[in-house]
PDB file of C-alpha atoms in Angstrom:
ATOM      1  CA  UNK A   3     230.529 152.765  94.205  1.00 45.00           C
ATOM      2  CA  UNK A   4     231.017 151.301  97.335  1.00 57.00           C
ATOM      3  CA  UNK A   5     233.941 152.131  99.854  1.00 72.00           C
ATOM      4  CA  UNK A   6     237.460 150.700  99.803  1.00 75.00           C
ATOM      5  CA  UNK A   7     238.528 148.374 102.193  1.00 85.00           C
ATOM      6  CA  UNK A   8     240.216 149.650 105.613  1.00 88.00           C
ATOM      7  CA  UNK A   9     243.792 148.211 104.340  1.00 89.00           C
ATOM      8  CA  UNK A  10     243.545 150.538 101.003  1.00 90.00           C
ATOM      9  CA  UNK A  11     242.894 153.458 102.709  1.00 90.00           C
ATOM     10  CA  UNK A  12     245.418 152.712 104.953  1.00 92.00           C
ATOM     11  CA  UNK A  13     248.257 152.528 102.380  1.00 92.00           C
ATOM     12  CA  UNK A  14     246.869 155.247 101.029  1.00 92.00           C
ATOM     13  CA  UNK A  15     247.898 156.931 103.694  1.00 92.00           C
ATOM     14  CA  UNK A  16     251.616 155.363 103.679  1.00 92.00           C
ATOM     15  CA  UNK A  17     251.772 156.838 100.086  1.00 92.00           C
ATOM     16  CA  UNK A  18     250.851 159.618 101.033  1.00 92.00           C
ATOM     17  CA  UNK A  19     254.424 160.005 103.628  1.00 92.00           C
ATOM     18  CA  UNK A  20     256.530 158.007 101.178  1.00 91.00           C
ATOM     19  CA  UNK A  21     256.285 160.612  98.797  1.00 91.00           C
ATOM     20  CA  UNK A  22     256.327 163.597 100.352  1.00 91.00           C
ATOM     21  CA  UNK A  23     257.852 162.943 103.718  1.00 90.00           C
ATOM     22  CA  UNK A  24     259.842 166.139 103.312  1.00 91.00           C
ATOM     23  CA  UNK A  25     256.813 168.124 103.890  1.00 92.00           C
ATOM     24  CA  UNK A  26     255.348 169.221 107.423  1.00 90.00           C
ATOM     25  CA  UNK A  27     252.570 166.703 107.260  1.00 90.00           C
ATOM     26  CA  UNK A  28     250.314 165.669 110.423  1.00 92.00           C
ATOM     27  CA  UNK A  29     248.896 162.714 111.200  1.00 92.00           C
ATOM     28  CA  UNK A  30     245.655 164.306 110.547  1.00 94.00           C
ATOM     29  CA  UNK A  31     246.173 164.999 106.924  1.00 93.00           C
ATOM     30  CA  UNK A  32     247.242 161.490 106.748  1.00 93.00           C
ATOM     31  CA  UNK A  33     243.952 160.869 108.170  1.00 94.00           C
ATOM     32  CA  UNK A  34     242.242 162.777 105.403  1.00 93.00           C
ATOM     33  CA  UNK A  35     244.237 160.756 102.407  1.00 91.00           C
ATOM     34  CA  UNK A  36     242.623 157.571 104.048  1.00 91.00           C
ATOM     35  CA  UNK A  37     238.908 159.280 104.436  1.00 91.00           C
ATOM     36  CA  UNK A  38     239.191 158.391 107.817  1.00 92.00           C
ATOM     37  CA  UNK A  39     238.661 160.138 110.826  1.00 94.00           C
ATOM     38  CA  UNK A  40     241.854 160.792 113.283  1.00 94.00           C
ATOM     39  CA  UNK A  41     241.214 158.830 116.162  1.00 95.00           C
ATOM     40  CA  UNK A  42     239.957 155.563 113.687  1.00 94.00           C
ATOM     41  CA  UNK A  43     243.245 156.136 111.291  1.00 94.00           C
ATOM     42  CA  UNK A  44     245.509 156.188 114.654  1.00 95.00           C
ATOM     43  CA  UNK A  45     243.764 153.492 115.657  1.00 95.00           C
ATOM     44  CA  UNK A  46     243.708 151.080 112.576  1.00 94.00           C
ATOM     45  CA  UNK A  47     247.255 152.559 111.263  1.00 94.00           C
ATOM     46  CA  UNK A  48     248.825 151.076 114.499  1.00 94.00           C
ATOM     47  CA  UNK A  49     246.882 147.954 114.674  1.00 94.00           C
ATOM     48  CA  UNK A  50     247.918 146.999 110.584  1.00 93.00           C
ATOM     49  CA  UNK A  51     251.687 148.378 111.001  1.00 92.00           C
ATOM     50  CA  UNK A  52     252.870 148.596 114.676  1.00 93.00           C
ATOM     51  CA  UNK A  53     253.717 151.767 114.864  1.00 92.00           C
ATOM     52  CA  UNK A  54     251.436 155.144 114.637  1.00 93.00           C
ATOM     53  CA  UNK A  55     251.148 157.431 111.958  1.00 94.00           C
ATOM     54  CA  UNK A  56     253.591 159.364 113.406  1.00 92.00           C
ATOM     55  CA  UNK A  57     256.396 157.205 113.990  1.00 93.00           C
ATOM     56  CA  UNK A  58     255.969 156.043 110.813  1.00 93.00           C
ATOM     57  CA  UNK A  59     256.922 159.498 109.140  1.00 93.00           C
ATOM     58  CA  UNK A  60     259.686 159.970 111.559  1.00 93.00           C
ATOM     59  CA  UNK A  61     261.419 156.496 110.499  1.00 92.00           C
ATOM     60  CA  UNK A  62     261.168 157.510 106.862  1.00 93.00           C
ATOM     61  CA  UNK A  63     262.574 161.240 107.400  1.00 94.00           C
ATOM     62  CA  UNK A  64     265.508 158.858 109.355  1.00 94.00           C
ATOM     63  CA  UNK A  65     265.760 156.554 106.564  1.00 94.00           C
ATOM     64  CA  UNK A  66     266.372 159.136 103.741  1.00 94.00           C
ATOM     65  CA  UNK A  67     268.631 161.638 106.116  1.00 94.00           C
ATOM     66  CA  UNK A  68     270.880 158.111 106.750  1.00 94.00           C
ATOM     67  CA  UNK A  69     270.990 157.480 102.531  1.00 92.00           C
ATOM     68  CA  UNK A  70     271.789 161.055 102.381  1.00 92.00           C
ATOM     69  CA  UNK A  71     274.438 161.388 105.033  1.00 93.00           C
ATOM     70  CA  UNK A  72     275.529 158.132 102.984  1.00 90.00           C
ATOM     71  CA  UNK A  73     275.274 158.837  99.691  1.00 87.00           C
ATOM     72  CA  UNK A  74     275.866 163.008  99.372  1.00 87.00           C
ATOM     73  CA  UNK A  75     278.109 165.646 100.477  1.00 87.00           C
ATOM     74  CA  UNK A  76     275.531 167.898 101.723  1.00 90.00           C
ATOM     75  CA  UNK A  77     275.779 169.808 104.843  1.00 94.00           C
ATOM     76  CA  UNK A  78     274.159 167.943 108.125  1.00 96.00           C
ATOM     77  CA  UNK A  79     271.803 171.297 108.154  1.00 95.00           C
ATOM     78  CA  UNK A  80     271.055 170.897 104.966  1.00 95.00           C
ATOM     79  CA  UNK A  81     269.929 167.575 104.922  1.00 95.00           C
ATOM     80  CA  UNK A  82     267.870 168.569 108.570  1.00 96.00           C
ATOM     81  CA  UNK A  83     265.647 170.957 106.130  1.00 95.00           C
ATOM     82  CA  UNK A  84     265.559 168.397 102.790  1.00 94.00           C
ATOM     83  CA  UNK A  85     264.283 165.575 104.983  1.00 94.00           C
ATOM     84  CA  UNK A  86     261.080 167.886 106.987  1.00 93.00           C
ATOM     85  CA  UNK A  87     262.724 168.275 109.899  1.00 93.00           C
ATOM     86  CA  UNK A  88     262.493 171.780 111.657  1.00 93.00           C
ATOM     87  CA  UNK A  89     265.456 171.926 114.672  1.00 94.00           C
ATOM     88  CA  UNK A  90     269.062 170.609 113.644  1.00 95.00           C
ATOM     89  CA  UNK A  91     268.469 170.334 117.636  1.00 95.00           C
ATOM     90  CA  UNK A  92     265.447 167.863 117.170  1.00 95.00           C
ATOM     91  CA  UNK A  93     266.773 166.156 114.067  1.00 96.00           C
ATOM     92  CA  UNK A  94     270.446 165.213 115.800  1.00 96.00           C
ATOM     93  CA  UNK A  95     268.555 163.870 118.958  1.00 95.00           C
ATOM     94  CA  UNK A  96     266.045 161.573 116.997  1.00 94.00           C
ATOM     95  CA  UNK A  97     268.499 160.612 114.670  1.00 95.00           C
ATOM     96  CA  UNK A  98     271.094 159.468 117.636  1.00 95.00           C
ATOM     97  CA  UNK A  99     268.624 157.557 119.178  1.00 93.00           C
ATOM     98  CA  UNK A 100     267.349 155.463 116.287  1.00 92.00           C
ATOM     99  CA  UNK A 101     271.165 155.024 114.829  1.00 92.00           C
ATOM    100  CA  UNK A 102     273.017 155.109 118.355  1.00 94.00           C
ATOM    101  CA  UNK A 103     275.433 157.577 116.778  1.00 95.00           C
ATOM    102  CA  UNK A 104     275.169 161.503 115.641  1.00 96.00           C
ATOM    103  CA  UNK A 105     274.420 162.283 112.162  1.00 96.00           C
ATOM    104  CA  UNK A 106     278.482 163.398 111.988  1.00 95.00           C
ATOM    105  CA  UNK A 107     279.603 160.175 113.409  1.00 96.00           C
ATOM    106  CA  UNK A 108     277.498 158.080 111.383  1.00 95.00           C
ATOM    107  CA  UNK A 109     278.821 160.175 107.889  1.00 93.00           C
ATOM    108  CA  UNK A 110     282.568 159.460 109.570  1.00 93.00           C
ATOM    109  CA  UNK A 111     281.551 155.795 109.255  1.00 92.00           C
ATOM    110  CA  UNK A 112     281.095 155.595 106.112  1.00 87.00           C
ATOM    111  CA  UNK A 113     283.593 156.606 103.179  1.00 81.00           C
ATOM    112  CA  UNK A 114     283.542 159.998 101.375  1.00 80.00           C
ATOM    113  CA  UNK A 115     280.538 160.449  99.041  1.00 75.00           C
ATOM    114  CA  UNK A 116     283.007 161.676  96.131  1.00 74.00           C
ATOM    115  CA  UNK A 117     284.652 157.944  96.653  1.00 75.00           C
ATOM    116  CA  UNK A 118     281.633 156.024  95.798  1.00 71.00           C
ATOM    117  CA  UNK A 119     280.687 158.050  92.394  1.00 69.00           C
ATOM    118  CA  UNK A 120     279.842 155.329  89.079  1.00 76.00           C
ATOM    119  CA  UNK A 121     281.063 157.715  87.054  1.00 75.00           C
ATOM    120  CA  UNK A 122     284.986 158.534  87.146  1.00 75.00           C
ATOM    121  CA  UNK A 123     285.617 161.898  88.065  1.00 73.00           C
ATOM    122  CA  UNK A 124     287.977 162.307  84.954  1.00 79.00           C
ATOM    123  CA  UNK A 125     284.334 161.598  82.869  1.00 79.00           C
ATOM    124  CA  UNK A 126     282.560 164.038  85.031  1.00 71.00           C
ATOM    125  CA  UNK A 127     284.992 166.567  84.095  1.00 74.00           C
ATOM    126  CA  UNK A 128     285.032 165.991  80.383  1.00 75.00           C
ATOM    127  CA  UNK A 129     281.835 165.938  80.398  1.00 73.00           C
ATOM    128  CA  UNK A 130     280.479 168.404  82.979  1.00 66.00           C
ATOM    129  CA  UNK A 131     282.567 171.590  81.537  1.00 66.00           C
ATOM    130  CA  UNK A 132     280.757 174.179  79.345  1.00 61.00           C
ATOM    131  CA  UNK A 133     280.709 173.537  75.916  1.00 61.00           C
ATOM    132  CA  UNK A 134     283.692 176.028  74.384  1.00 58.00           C
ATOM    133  CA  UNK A 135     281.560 177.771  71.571  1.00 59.00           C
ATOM    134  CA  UNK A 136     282.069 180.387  69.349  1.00 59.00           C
ATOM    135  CA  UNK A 137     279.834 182.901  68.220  1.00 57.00           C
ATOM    136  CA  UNK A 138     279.626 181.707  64.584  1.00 59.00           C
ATOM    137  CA  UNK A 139     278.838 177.965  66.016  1.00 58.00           C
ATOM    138  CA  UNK A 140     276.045 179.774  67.868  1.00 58.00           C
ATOM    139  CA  UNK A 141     274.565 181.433  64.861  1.00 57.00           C
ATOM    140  CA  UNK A 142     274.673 178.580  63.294  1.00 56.00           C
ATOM    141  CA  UNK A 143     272.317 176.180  65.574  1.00 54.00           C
ATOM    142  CA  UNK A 144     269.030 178.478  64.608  1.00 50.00           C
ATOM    143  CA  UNK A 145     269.396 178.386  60.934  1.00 51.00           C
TER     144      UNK A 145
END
């Protein structure tokens, strides 16, 4: 069996963060996924994609905090942990750079989460309370 060629390790490697970007991964276990050494992943990582290994995991941590500052009403620490960062400090300060506003200026932006549910909230209600059963509907489901 012969060995794959430098791009499919490489994208290996990008599979590797798209999946589990929420987890503290280094560049060198990125490295690993591809079978190649650190300094020749670095190396071959930036010259295919423009951007090192690291960067790369950083913009998709970004990506998925913005969809989730978008798309959720979970707490700006919250979302800090979900997404692999480690500092709310470090997480604000990477995040304003990339999106030229903080994570609580860029939610303002955007409407409430609750606002831009498919499902009517009357539906969710309906639907989402705990079925009302009796004990002799209970007995009942195991016969």
């Amino acid at each position: 069996m012969g060995r794959l060629p430098i791009a499919r390790q490489l994208v290996r490697a990008k599979d590797l963060v798209d999946g589990r970007y929420f987890e503290p991964l280094t560049v060198e276990d990125m490295a690993c996924a591809a079978g190649l050494s650190k300094a020749h992943f670095s190396r071959e990582f930036r010259r295919a994609f423009g951007e090192s290994p690291h960067a790369y995991m950083l913009t998709r941590r970004l990506e998925r905090a913005a969809s989730l500052l978008r798309a959720t009403d979970m707490s700006i620490v919250d979302i800090c942990f979900a997404v692999g960062w480690e500092s709310l400090g470090s997480f604000t300060t990477s995040f304003t750079r990339i999106h030229q506003q903080s994570p609580a200026q860029y939610r303002a932006s955007f409407p409430p989460a609750a606002d831009q549910a498919l499902i009517p909230a009357c539906v969710l209600r309906a639907y989402g309370r705990p079925q009302n059963r009796t004990f002799r509907e209970d007995a009942g489901i195991g016969r």
